[in-house]
C-alpha positions in Angstrom: 15.5 10.2 -26.2 12.5 7.9 -25.8 13.4 4.8 -23.8 13.4 1.6 -25.8 10.0 0.0 -25.8 8.9 -3.3 -27.4 5.2 -3.8 -28.1 5.1 -7.4 -29.2 1.5 -8.1 -28.3 -1.8 -6.8 -29.8 -3.9 -4.4 -27.7 -5.4 -6.5 -24.9 -8.1 -4.1 -23.8 -11.0 -6.2 -22.3 -9.3 -9.6 -22.7 -6.5 -10.2 -20.3 -5.4 -13.7 -19.5 -6.2 -14.8 -15.9 -3.3 -16.6 -14.2 -3.9 -20.1 -12.8 -2.8 -20.5 -9.2 -1.6 -24.0 -9.8 1.1 -22.8 -12.2 3.0 -20.9 -9.5 4.5 -23.7 -7.4 3.0 -22.9 -4.0 3.9 -24.6 -0.8 1.8 -25.1 2.3 3.0 -23.0 5.2 4.5 -24.9 8.1 3.2 -22.0 10.3 -0.4 -22.3 9.3 -2.9 -21.4 11.9 -4.1 -24.3 14.0 -7.8 -23.9 13.4 -10.5 -26.2 12.0 -12.5 -23.1 10.8 -10.5 -20.9 8.5 -10.7 -17.2 9.5 -12.4 -14.6 7.5 -9.9 -12.0 6.4 -10.8 -8.3 6.1 -8.4 -5.7 4.6 -9.0 -2.1 5.7 -6.9 0.1 3.5 -6.9 3.9 3.8 -5.8 6.0 0.9 -3.5 9.0 1.4 -3.3 9.3 5.2 -0.2 10.3 7.3 1.1 7.9 9.8 0.3 10.1 12.8 -3.2 11.1 11.7 -5.2 9.0 14.1 -6.0 9.6 17.7 -4.4 6.3 18.8 -1.2 7.6 17.2 -1.3 10.8 19.2 -3.0 13.3 16.9 -4.5 16.1 18.9 -7.4 16.9 16.7 -8.4 14.0 14.4 -10.9 11.7 16.0 -10.7 8.0 15.0 -12.7 6.1 17.6 -13.3 3.0 15.5 -9.7 2.5 14.6 -8.7 3.4 18.2 -10.9 0.5 19.3 -9.4 -1.8 16.7 -5.9 -0.8 17.7 -6.7 -1.9 21.3 -7.8 -5.3 19.9 -4.8 -5.7 17.7 -1.2 -6.6 17.5 -0.2 -3.1 16.6 3.0 -2.1 14.7 3.4 1.6 15.1 6.5 1.5 12.9 4.9 0.1 9.9 5.9 0.9 6.3 4.9 0.5 2.7 7.9 -0.1 0.3 6.5 2.3 -2.3 4.7 5.5 -1.5 2.2 5.5 -4.4 -1.2 3.9 -4.5 -1.0 1.6 -7.5 2.3 -0.2 -6.8 1.5 -0.2 -3.1 -1.9 -1.8 -3.6 -0.4 -4.4 -5.9 2.1 -5.3 -3.2 -0.8 -5.9 -0.9 -2.4 -8.3 -3.3 0.6 -10.4 -4.3 3.3 -9.6 -1.7 6.0 -8.4 -4.1 8.1 -5.3 -4.4 7.2 -2.9 -7.3 10.6 -3.8 -8.9 9.4 -7.4 -8.9 5.8 -7.1 -10.0 6.7 -4.5 -12.6 4.0 -1.9 -11.9 6.2 0.9 -10.6 4.0 3.9 -11.1 0.4 4.8 -11.7 0.4 5.4 -15.5 2.5 5.1 -18.6 4.3 8.4 -19.1 2.2 10.7 -21.3 5.6 12.1 -22.5 5.9 9.0 -24.8 2.3 8.1 -25.5 -0.7 10.3 -25.3 -3.6 9.0 -23.2 -6.4 7.7 -25.4 -4.2 6.6 -28.2 -3.8 3.0 -29.3 -0.2 2.9 -28.1 -1.1 4.2 -24.6 -4.0 1.8 -24.4 -1.6 -1.0 -25.2 0.8 0.1 -22.5 -2.0 0.2 -19.9 -3.2 -3.3 -20.9 0.4 -4.6 -20.7 0.8 -3.1 -17.2 -2.5 -4.8 -16.1 -1.2 -8.1 -17.6 1.7 -8.0 -15.1 -0.7 -9.1 -12.4 -0.4 -12.5 -14.0 3.3 -12.8 -13.0 2.4 -13.9 -9.4 -0.5 -15.5 -7.7 -2.8 -13.1 -5.8 -4.3 -13.6 -2.3 -7.9 -14.1 -3.7 -6.6 -16.7 -6.2 -4.8 -18.7 -3.5 -7.6 -18.5 -1.0 -10.1 -19.4 -3.7 -8.4 -22.7 -4.0 -9.4 -23.3 -0.3 -13.0 -22.4 -0.8 -12.9 -18.7 0.1 -15.2 -16.2 -1.4 -13.6 -12.8 -2.0 -14.8 -9.3 -2.8 -13.1 -6.2 -4.2 -14.4 -2.8 -3.2 -12.7 0.6 -3.5 -9.5 1.2 -5.4 -8.4 -1.4 -8.0 -6.1 -0.6 -10.9 -5.6 -4.0 -12.5 -8.6 -4.3 -14.8 -11.8 -6.1 -13.8 -12.0 -7.5 -10.3 -12.0 -11.0 -11.7 -8.5 -10.5 -13.1 -7.3 -10.4 -9.5 -9.1 -13.6 -8.6 -12.0 -12.1 -6.7 -15.2 -14.0 -6.9 -17.2 -10.8 -6.3 -16.4 -7.1 -6.8 -17.4 -3.6 -7.9 -14.8 -2.5 -10.4 -15.4 -3.1 -14.1 -11.9 -2.0 -14.9 -10.0 -0.7 -17.9 -11.0 -0.2 -20.8 -14.4 0.5 -19.3 -15.2 4.2 -18.6 -13.5 5.3 -15.4 -11.7 2.0 -15.3 -8.2 3.5 -14.7 -8.3 3.0 -10.9 -11.6 1.8 -9.7 -14.8 3.1 -11.5 -17.8 1.7 -9.6 -15.6 0.5 -6.8 -14.7 4.1 -5.8 -18.3 4.6 -4.6 -17.8 2.4 -1.6 -17.7 4.4 1.7 -18.7 7.7 0.2 -22.0 6.3 -1.1 -22.6 3.8 1.7 -21.6 0.3 2.6 -24.3 -1.8 1.2 -22.2 -3.8 -1.3 -19.8 -4.8 1.5 -22.5 -5.8 4.0 -24.4 -7.7 1.3 -21.3 -9.7 0.5 -20.7 -10.6 4.1 -24.3 -11.6 4.5 -24.1 -13.8 1.4 -20.9 -15.5 2.6 -22.6 -16.3 5.9 -25.6 -17.6 4.1 -23.4 -19.9 2.0 -21.3 -20.8 5.1 -18.1 -19.9 3.3 -15.0 -18.1 4.7 -14.4 -14.8 2.9 -11.7 -12.3 2.0 -12.8 -8.7 1.9 -10.8 -5.9 0.1 -12.0 -2.6 1.5 -9.9 0.1 -0.1 -12.1 3.1 -0.3 -11.2 6.4 -1.9 -10.9 7.8 1.6 -9.5 10.2 2.9 -8.2 10.8 -0.7 -9.2 13.9 -2.6 -11.7 15.3 -3.4 -11.9 16.3 0.3 -15.7 16.8 0.4 -16.7 15.4 3.8 -20.3 15.6 5.1 -21.1 18.9 6.7 -21.7 17.2 10.1 -18.1 16.1 10.1 -16.6 19.2 8.6 -18.3 21.3 11.3 -16.4 19.3 14.0 -13.0 20.4 12.6 -13.8 24.0 11.4 -12.4 26.5 13.8 -10.7 29.9 13.8 -7.0 29.7 12.8 -7.3 26.3 11.1 -7.1 26.5 7.3 -10.1 25.2 5.5 -8.0 22.7 3.6 -6.8 21.2 6.8 -10.2 21.0 8.4 -11.5 19.2 5.3 -8.7 16.7 5.4 -9.2 16.0 9.1 -12.9 15.4 8.5 -12.1 13.0 5.7 -9.9 10.9 8.1 -12.9 10.9 10.5 -15.2 9.8 7.6 -12.9 6.9 6.7 -12.8 5.8 10.3 -16.6 5.9 10.5 -16.9 3.5 7.5 -14.4 1.2 9.1 -16.6 1.1 12.2 -19.5 0.1 10.0 -17.6 -2.9 8.7 -16.5 -4.0 12.1 -20.0 -3.5 13.6 -21.5 -5.6 10.9 -19.0 -8.4 11.6 -20.0 -8.2 15.3 -23.7 -8.2 14.5 -23.2 -11.4 12.4 -21.2 -13.1 15.2 -18.1 -13.2 13.0 -15.6 -11.1 14.9 -14.0 -13.9 17.0 -12.8 -15.7 13.9 -12.1 -12.8 11.6 -8.6 -11.4 11.0 -8.8 -7.7 10.3 -5.7 -6.1 8.8 -5.3 -2.3 8.7 -2.7 -0.4 6.6 -2.6 2.7 4.4 -1.4 2.6 0.8 0.7 5.7 1.2 1.0 8.9 3.3 -0.3 12.4 2.9 0.6 15.7 4.6 -2.0 18.3 4.0 -0.8 21.6 2.4 -2.5 24.3 4.6 -2.6 26.6 1.6 -4.2 24.4 -1.0 -6.0 21.1 -1.5 -2.8 19.4 -2.5 -0.3 17.4 -0.5 2.7 19.1 1.2 6.4 18.3 0.5 7.9 15.0 1.7 4.6 13.1 1.8 2.7 11.4 -1.0 4.9 9.7 -3.6 8.1 10.3 -1.6 10.3 8.0 0.4 10.3 10.2 3.5 8.3 9.2 6.6 5.3 11.3 5.5 5.0 9.1 2.4 5.9 5.5 3.5 5.2 5.1 7.2 1.8 3.7 8.4 0.5 1.9 11.4 -0.1 -1.7 10.6 -2.4 -3.8 12.8 -3.6 -7.4 12.9 -6.7 -8.1 15.0 -8.0 -11.6 15.4 -9.8 -12.0 18.8 -9.9 -15.7 18.7 -6.2 -16.2 18.0 -4.1 -13.1 18.7 -3.5 -11.4 22.0 -3.5 -7.6 21.6 0.0 -6.1 21.9 1.9 -2.9 21.1 5.0 -4.1 19.2 8.1 -2.0 18.8 9.5 -4.0 15.8 9.6 -2.8 12.2 6.8 -4.1 10.0 6.4 -3.9 6.2 3.2 -4.2 4.2 5.1 -7.0 2.4 4.5 -9.0 5.5 0.7 -8.9 5.1 0.4 -11.5 2.3 2.4 -14.3 3.9 0.8 -13.5 7.3 -2.8 -13.7 6.1 -2.2 -16.8 4.0 -0.5 -18.5 6.9 -3.4 -17.5 9.2 -5.8 -19.1 6.7 -3.7 -22.3 6.5 -3.3 -21.6 2.8 -0.4 -22.3 0.5 2.2 -19.6 0.6 4.6 -18.8 -2.2 8.0 -19.8 -1.1 9.9 -16.8 -2.4 7.9 -14.0 -0.9 10.2 -11.2 0.4 8.0 -10.4 3.4 7.7 -12.4 6.7 4.9 -14.5 8.1 4.3 -12.7 11.4 1.9 -15.3 12.8 4.5 -17.2 14.9 5.8 -14.0 16.5 2.4 -12.6 17.0 1.0 -15.7 18.6 4.0 -16.4 20.8 4.8 -12.8 21.7 8.5 -13.4 20.8 10.5 -10.7 19.1 10.3 -10.9 15.3 13.6 -11.9 13.9 14.4 -9.2 11.3 17.3 -6.7 11.1 16.2 -4.4 8.3 13.4 -3.5 5.9 13.8 -2.0 2.4 11.8 0.2 0.0 12.0 2.0 -3.3 10.4 5.0 -5.0 9.7 5.4 -8.7 8.1 8.2 -10.7 4.4 8.4 -11.0 4.8 8.4 -14.8 6.4 5.1 -16.0 9.1 6.1 -18.6 9.5 2.5 -19.8 7.0 -0.1 -18.7 9.5 -2.9 -19.4 12.4 -1.4 -17.5 11.7 -0.4 -13.9 15.1 1.3 -13.6 14.1 4.0 -16.1 11.9 5.6 -13.4 13.9 4.7 -10.3 14.3 7.8 -8.0 15.1 6.4 -4.5 15.9 3.3 -2.5 16.0 3.2 1.3 16.8 0.9 4.2 15.7 1.1 7.8 17.7 -0.6 10.5 16.6 0.1 14.1 16.8 3.8 14.5 18.7 4.4 11.3 17.3 5.2 7.9 19.5 5.6 4.8 18.0 7.1 1.7 19.8 6.9 -1.6 18.9 9.1 -4.6 18.9 7.9 -8.2 18.7 9.7 -11.5 15.6 8.1 -13.0 13.2 10.1 -15.1 10.3 12.0 -13.4 8.4 13.7 -16.1 5.4 15.2 -14.2 5.5 15.9 -10.5 9.0 17.5 -10.7 8.2 19.6 -7.6 7.3 16.4 -5.6 10.8 15.1 -6.3 13.2 18.0 -6.3 16.2 15.8 -5.5 18.2 18.8 -4.4 20.3 16.5 -2.1 22.0 13.9 -4.3 24.3 12.6 -1.6 23.2 9.9 0.9 20.7 11.0 3.5 20.9 9.3 6.9 18.3 10.0 9.6 17.9 8.9 13.3 14.2 8.2 13.2 13.9 7.9 16.9 15.4 11.2 17.7 14.3 12.9 14.5 11.1 11.4 13.1 10.6 14.5 10.9 13.9 13.8 9.2 15.2 17.3 9.6 18.9 16.5 10.2 21.0 14.5 7.7 23.6 12.6 9.8 25.4 11.0 6.9 28.6 13.1 7.2 29.0 12.2 10.9 28.3 8.4 10.5 30.2 7.1 7.4 30.3 3.5 8.8 26.5 3.4 9.2 26.1 4.8 5.7 28.4 2.2 4.2 26.8 -0.7 6.0 23.3 0.3 4.9 24.3 1.2 1.4 26.0 -2.2 1.0 22.8 -3.8 2.3 20.7 -1.9 -0.3 23.1 -3.0 -3.1 22.9 -6.6 -1.9 19.1 -6.4 -1.9 19.2 -6.1 -5.7 21.8 -4.5 -8.0 21.0 -1.4 -10.0 22.9 -1.4 -13.3 21.7 1.6 -15.2 20.9 4.3 -12.7 23.5 6.3 -10.8 23.6 7.2 -7.1 26.1 8.5 -4.5 26.8 6.3 -1.5 29.3 8.5 0.3 28.7 12.0 1.7 
């Protein structure tokens, strides 16, 4: 049966109401950075890259010299995570600091099972999803109130870049041709860096602090790297699909180096906070151009784990931190670094106090959730809920739910419906389920997941 849907508004298409920052009740952070010159903020966001696929994370083949250099200049969290392993909800979390179950965009598209793409009903659903951006203030909206210029480049799903509060950008957005997830913005990196460098130059000329969203379609498919890079990774015994993916990671790294080098050339690096994260993971299938099991879209480490780093030479002393970090922490941290107003109810932590003092970050657990790529009911996140998880120290508990998948059935086989408990330190590949031997740990973490927010419609098992 089709989930209940209620279309109470006309098709929005090109006209989507822009939210006003002043209506969200923001409060000035008590941990704002002590600086008379607000820092520039640069977001470097890779697209479909596994957490270990960098030389600074120990990969034995992939070369990432620019990100290696950045890691040495950063407060680096090797155990970083995104709460949702799918690009659209993950990217929206990076712009407003909320879980997918809060901001409402749980998947990439309305389910074609219930409305055929290109029909008025499907267009209405897409427009309604884009309108959910208005529920919470975005980083560009907040920083804009403090005089920041901002630019969107790369992936952007939520309509025109102006809808996100950016003063400058590349994506025309839905309903324009190719507007599903970036249109013109997807050219950045693959077709050069000129829009980014021109924006930086313009901000310098106007003597304005800036926020840069660099979320290129890299190393995302199509895996079509330049020959000079592919040749580096082509060798006997290595599948062509793997060599292409490795070269794409190298290509992304190269473009990040171009951004950083331009900041250096402009004398901006000392007072620029660079944040690195990936939107979700990817494990290359050696036999095809697709992703392997337990990677993209899934709540396993191959889907949700990412290094997260914060580099601000004038403020932060480089460090290799052992604590857990969530991409939810990025929004409150960058707003605090800028001395901007921070929404009081953000679920992530402002990491600035801990990063500047070097003291251990006071957090016991982080949480995450997985939903289907195809949204069964855009007004009911539970309809597509597949997993929720909690990580506490070495332990990770994964609970499986009975939400609707539609497409990508093979990505989410859900053959194990009982709780899955992994020791991530001893078993980072999550090969051994320890739930049967550790019922007390399972109960503690399952209770924590339920306390996080209650699920009323979906079913799960909390005992092995």
